[in-house]
mmCIF file of C-alpha atoms in Angstrom:
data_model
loop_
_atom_site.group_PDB
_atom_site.id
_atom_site.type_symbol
_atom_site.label_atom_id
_atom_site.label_comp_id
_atom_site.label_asym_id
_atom_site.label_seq_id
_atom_site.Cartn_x
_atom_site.Cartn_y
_atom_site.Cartn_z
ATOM 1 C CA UNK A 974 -51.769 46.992 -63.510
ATOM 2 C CA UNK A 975 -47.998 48.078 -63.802
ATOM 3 C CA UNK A 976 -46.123 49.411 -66.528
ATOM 4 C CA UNK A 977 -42.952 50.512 -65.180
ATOM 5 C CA UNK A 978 -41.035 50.620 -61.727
ATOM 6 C CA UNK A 979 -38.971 53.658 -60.328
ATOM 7 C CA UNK A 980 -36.581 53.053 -57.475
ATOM 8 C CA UNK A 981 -35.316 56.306 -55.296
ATOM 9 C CA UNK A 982 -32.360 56.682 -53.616
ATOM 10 C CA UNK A 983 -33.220 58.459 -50.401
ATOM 11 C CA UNK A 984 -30.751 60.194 -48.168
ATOM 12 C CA UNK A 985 -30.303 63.340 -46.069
ATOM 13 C CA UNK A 986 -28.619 66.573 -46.563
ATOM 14 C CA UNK A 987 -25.248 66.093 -45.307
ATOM 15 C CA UNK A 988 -24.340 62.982 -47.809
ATOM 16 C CA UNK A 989 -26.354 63.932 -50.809
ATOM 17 C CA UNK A 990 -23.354 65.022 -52.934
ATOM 18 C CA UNK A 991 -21.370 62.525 -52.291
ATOM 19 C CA UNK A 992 -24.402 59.681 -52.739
ATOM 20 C CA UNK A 993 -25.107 61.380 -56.057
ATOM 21 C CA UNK A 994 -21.713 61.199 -57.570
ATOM 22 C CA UNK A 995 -21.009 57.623 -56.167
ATOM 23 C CA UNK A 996 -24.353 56.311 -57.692
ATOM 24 C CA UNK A 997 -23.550 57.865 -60.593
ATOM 25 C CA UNK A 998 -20.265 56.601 -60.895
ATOM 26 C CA UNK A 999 -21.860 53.159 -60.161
ATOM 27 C CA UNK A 1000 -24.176 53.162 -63.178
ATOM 28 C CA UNK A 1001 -22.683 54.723 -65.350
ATOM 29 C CA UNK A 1002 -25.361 57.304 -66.299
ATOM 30 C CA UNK A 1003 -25.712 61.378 -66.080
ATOM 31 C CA UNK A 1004 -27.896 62.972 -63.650
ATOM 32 C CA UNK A 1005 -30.796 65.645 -64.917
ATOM 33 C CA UNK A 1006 -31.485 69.283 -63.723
ATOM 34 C CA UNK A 1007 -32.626 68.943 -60.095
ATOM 35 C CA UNK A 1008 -36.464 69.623 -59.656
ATOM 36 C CA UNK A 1009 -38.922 70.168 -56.804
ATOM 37 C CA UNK A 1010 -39.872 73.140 -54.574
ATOM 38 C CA UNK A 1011 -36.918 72.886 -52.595
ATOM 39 C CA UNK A 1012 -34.672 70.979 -55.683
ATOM 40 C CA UNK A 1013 -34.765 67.986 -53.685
ATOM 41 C CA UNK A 1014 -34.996 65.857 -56.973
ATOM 42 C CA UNK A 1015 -32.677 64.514 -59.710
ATOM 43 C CA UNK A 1016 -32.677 61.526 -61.625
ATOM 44 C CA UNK A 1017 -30.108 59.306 -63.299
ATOM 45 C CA UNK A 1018 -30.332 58.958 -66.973
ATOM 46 C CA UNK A 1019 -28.865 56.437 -68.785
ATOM 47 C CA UNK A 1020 -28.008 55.979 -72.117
ATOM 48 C CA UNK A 1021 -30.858 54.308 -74.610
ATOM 49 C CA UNK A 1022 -32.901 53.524 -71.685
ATOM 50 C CA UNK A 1023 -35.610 55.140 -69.929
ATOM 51 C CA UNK A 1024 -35.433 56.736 -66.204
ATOM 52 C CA UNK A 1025 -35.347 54.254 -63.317
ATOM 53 C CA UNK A 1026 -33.375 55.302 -60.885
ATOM 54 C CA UNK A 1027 -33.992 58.411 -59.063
ATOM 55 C CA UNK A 1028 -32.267 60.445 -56.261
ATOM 56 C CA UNK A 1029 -34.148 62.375 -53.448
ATOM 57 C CA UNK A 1030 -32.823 64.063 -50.310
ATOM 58 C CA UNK A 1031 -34.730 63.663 -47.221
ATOM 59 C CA UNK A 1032 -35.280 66.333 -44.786
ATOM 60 C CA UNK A 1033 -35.114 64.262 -41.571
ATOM 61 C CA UNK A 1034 -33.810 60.416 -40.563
ATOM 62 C CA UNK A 1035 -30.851 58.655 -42.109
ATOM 63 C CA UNK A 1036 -32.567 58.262 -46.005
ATOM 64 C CA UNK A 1037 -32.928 54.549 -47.246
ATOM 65 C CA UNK A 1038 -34.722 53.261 -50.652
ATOM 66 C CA UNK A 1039 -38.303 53.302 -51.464
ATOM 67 C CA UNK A 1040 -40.190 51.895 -54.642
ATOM 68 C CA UNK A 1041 -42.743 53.766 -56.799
ATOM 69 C CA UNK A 1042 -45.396 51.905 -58.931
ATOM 70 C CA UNK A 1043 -46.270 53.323 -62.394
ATOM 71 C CA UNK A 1044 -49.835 53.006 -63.080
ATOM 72 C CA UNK A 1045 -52.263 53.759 -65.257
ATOM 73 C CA UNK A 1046 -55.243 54.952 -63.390
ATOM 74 C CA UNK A 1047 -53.573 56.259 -59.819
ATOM 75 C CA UNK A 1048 -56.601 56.782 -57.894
ATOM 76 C CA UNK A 1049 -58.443 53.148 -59.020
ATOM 77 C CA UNK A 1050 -55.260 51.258 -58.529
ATOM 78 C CA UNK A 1051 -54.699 53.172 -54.801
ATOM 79 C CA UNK A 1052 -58.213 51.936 -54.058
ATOM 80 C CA UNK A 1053 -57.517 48.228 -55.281
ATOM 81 C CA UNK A 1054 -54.102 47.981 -52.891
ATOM 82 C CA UNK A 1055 -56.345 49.150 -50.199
ATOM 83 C CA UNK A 1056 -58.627 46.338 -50.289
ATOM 84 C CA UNK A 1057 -55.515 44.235 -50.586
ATOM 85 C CA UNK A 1058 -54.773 45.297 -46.973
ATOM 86 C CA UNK A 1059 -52.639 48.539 -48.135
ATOM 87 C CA UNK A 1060 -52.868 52.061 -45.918
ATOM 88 C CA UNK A 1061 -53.088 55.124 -47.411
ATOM 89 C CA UNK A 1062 -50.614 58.104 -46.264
ATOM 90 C CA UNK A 1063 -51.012 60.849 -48.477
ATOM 91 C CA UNK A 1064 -52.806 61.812 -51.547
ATOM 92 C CA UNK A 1065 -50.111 64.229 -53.361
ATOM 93 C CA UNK A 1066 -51.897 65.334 -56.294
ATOM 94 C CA UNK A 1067 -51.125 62.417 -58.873
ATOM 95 C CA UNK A 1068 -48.883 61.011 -56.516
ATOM 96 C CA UNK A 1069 -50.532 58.142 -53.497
ATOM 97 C CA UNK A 1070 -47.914 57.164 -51.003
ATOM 98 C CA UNK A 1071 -49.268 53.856 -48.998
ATOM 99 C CA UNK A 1072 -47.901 51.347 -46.835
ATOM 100 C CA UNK A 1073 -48.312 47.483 -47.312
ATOM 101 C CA UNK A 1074 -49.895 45.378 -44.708
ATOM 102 C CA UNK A 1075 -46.223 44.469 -43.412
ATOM 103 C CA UNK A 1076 -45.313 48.270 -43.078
ATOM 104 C CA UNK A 1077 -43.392 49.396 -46.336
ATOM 105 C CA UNK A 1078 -44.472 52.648 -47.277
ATOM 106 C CA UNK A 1079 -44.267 52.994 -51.658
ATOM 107 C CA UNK A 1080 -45.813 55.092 -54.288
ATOM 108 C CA UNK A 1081 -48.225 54.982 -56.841
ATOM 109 C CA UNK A 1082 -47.625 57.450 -59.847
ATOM 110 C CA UNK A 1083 -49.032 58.008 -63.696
ATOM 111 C CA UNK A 1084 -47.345 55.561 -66.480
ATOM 112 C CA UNK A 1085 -46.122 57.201 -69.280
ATOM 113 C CA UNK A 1086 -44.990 54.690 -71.148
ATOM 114 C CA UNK A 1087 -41.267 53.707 -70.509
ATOM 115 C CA UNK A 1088 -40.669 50.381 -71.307
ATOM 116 C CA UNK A 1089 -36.691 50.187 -72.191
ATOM 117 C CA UNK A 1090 -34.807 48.993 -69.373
ATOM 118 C CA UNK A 1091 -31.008 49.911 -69.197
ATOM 119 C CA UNK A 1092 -27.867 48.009 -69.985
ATOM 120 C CA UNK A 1093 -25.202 46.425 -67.658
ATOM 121 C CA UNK A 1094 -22.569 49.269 -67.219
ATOM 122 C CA UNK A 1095 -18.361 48.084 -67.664
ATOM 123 C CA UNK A 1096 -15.964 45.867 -69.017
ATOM 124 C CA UNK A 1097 -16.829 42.457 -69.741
ATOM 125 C CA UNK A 1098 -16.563 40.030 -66.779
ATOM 126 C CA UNK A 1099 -16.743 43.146 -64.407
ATOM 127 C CA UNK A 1100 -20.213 44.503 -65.326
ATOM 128 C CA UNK A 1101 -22.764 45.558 -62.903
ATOM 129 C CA UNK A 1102 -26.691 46.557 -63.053
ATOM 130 C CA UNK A 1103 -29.165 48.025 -60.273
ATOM 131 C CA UNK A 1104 -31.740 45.417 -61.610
ATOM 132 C CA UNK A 1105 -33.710 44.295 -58.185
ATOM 133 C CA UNK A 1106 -35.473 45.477 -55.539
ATOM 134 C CA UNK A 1107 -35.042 43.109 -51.935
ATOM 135 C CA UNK A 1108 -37.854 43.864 -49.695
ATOM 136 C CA UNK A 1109 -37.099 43.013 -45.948
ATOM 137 C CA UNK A 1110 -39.862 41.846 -44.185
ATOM 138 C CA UNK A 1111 -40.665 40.619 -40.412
ATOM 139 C CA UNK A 1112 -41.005 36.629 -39.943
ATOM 140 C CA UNK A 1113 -44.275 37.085 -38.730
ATOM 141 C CA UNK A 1114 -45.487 38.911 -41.900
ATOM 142 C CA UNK A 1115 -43.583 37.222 -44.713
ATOM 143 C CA UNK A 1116 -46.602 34.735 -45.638
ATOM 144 C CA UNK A 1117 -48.813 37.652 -46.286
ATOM 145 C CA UNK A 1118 -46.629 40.426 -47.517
ATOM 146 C CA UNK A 1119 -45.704 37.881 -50.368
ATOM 147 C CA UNK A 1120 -49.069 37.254 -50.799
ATOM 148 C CA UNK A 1121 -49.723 40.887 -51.261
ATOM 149 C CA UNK A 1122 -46.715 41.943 -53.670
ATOM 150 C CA UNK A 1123 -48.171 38.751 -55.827
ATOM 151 C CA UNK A 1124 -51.156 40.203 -56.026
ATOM 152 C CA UNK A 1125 -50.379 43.948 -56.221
ATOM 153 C CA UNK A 1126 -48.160 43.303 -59.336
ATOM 154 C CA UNK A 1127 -49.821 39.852 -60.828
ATOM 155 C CA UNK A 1128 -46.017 38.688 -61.268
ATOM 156 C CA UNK A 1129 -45.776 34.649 -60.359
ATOM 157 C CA UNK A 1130 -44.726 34.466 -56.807
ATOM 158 C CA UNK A 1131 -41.982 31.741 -56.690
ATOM 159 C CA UNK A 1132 -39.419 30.298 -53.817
ATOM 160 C CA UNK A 1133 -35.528 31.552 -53.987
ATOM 161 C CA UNK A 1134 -32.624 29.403 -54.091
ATOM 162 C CA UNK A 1135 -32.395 29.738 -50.018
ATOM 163 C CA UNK A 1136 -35.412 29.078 -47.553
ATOM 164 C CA UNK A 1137 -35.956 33.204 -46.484
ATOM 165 C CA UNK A 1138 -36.414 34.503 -50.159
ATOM 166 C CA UNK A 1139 -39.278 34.557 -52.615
ATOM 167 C CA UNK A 1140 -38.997 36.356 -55.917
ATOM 168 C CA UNK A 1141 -41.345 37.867 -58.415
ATOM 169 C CA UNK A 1142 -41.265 36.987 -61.460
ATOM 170 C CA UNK A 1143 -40.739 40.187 -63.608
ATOM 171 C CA UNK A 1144 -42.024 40.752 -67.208
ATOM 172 C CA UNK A 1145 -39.598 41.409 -69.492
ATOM 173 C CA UNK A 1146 -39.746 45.236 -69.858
ATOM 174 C CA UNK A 1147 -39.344 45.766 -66.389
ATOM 175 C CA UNK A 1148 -36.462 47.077 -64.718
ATOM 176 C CA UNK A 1149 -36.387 45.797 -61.387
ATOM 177 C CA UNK A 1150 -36.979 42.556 -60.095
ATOM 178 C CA UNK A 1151 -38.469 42.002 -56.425
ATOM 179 C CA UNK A 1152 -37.006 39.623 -54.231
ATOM 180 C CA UNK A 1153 -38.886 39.042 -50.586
ATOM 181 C CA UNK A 1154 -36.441 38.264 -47.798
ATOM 182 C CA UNK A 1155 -37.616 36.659 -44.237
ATOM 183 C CA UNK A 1156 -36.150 38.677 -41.451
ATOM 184 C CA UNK A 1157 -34.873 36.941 -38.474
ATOM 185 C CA UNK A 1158 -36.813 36.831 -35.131
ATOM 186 C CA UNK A 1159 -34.842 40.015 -33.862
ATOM 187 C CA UNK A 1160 -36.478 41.705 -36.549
ATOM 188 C CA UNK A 1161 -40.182 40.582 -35.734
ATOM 189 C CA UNK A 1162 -41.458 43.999 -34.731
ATOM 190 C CA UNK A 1163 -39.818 45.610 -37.143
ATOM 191 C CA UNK A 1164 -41.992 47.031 -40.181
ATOM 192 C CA UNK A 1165 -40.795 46.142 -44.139
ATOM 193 C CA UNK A 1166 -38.280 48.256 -45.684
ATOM 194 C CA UNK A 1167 -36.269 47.521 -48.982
ATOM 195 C CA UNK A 1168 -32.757 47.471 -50.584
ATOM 196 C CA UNK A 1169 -31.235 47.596 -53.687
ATOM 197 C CA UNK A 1170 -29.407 44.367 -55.063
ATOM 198 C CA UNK A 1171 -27.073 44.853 -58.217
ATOM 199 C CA UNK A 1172 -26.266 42.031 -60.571
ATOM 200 C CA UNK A 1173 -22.058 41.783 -60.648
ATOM 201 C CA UNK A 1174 -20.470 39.302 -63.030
ATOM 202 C CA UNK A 1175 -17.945 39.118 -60.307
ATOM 203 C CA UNK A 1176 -18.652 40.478 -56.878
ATOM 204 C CA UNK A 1177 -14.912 40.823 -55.812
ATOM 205 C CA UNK A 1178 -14.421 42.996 -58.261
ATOM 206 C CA UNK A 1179 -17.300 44.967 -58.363
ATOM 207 C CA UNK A 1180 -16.982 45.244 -54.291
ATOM 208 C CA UNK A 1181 -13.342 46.525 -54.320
ATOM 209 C CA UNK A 1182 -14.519 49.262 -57.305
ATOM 210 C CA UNK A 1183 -17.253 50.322 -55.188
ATOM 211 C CA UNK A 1184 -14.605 50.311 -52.796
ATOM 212 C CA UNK A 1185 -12.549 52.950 -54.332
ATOM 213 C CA UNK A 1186 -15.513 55.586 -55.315
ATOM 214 C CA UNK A 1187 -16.281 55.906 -50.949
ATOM 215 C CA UNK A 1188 -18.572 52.494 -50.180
ATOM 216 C CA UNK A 1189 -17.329 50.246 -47.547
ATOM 217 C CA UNK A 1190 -18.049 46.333 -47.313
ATOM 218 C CA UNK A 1191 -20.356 45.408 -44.435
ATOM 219 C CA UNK A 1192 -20.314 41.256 -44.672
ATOM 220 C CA UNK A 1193 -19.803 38.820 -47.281
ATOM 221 C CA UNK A 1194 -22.145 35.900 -47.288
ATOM 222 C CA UNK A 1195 -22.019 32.749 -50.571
ATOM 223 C CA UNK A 1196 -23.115 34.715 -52.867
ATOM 224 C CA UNK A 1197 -23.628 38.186 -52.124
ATOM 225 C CA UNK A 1198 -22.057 40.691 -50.487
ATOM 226 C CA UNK A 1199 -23.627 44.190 -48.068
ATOM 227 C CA UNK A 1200 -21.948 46.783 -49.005
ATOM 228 C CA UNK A 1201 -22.606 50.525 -47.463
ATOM 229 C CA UNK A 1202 -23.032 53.631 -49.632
ATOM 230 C CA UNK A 1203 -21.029 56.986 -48.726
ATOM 231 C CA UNK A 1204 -24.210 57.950 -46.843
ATOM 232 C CA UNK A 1205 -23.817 54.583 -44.993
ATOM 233 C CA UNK A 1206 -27.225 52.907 -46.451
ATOM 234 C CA UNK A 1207 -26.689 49.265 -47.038
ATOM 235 C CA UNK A 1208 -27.276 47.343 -50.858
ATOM 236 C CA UNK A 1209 -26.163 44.113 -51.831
ATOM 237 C CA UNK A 1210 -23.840 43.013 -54.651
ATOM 238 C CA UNK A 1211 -25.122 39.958 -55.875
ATOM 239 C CA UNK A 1212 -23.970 36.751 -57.705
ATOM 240 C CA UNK A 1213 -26.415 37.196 -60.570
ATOM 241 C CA UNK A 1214 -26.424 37.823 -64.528
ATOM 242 C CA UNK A 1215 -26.478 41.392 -65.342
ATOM 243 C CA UNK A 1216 -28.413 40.003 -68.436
ATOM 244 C CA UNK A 1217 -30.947 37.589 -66.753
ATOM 245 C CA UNK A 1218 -30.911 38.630 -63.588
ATOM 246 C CA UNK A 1219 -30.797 35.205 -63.146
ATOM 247 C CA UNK A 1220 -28.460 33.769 -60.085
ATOM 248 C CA UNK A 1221 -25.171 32.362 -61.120
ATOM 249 C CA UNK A 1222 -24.680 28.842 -60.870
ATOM 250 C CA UNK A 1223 -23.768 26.760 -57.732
#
């Protein structure tokens, strides 16, 4: 049902420069002309791989990350997540935005046939890769929004290395994985949103680069480590193979 995943970086007017050149910087990749009615656009191209990462500003609230689904048929796979429990918000002419059953709001678009995932970006034992999506859903919900994402993608659904994550099992040519993380019961009410996780050969060092180009460390945890983006959105640096994606050993 999917043959490619797009993640967007989302954030408002007053930080967009400054996101785009410190995502840039991050990945190691060139941005395109900006497109859109109002040029709102641009994505980030890297070398001998095809587009994955993609940078929108948002006209109102403080921006975030949001996942788009490349599909072959747009309108027969909107109607299958709807009788998987998904809501649809818009129909943008080729474009469906919905929202799961535990509140994240993604896209459906047309699949055109990428299939060549980028590298890991910098020197070796200090490289880095946006490789994984973390969705952040409500205790209450986590049972059946994992249920859902297994079923919406066909990926095996299987449990983390801690008790409040389950992963997806990506195919190969995919670019992101998905990782499903239990919120805690101050978040019950709270409807899904997502993050984006980079593999780091070595987190210290890839925390104190992102350091220097205007991101600020949040909290460090075993092995990973919030970090907050110029605009102030929060990602994770992980303790994962940029190769694998695989976590690094205990």
């Amino acid at each position: 049902m999917i043959g490619w995943t797009t993640a967007f970086v989302d954030r408002p007017a007053d930080s967009f420069a400054s996101v785009r050149t410190f995502w840039q910087r991050v990945t190691g990749t060139a941005m395109s002309e900006v497109r859109g009615e109002r040029g709102e656009f641009s994505t980030f191209l890297a070398t001998g791989a095809d587009a994955c990462l993609r940078l929108q500003r948002v006209e109102h609230g403080p921006g975030g990350t949001h996942l788009d689904l490349h599909v072959d048929d747009v309108g027969a796979s909107a109607a299958a997540v709807e009788r998987l429990g998904a809501t649809r918000v818009a129909d943008l002419g080729g474009v469906v935005v919905v929202r799961s059953p535990g509140g994240l709001t993604f896209c459906l678009v047309a699949h055109h046939g990428a299939s060549t995932r980028p590298r890991p970006v910098g020197r070796p034992g200090a490289r880095t890769i946006v490789d994984q999506v973390c969705i952040d859903i409500a205790p209450d919900r986590f049972d059946a929004e994992s249920d859902f994402w297994a079923a919406v993608t066909g990926w095996e659904l299987t449990e983390g290395r801690e008790t409040e994550y389950r992963l997806l099992e990506r195919p190969p040519s995919m670019p992101f994985r998905l990782l499903l993380q239990r919120r805690g019961d101050r978040d019950r009410w709270r409807d899904a949103g997502c993050h984006l996780d980079l593999a780091c050969d070595d987190i210290e060092l890839a925390a104190r680069a992102h350091a220097e180009l205007g991101a600020a460390v949040v909290e460090r945890f075993s092995w990973w480590t919030v970090m907050a983006d110029p605009a102030g959105v929060r990602y994770c640096l992980t303790a994962r193979s940029p190769d694998t994606g695989l976590p690094a050993p205990l």
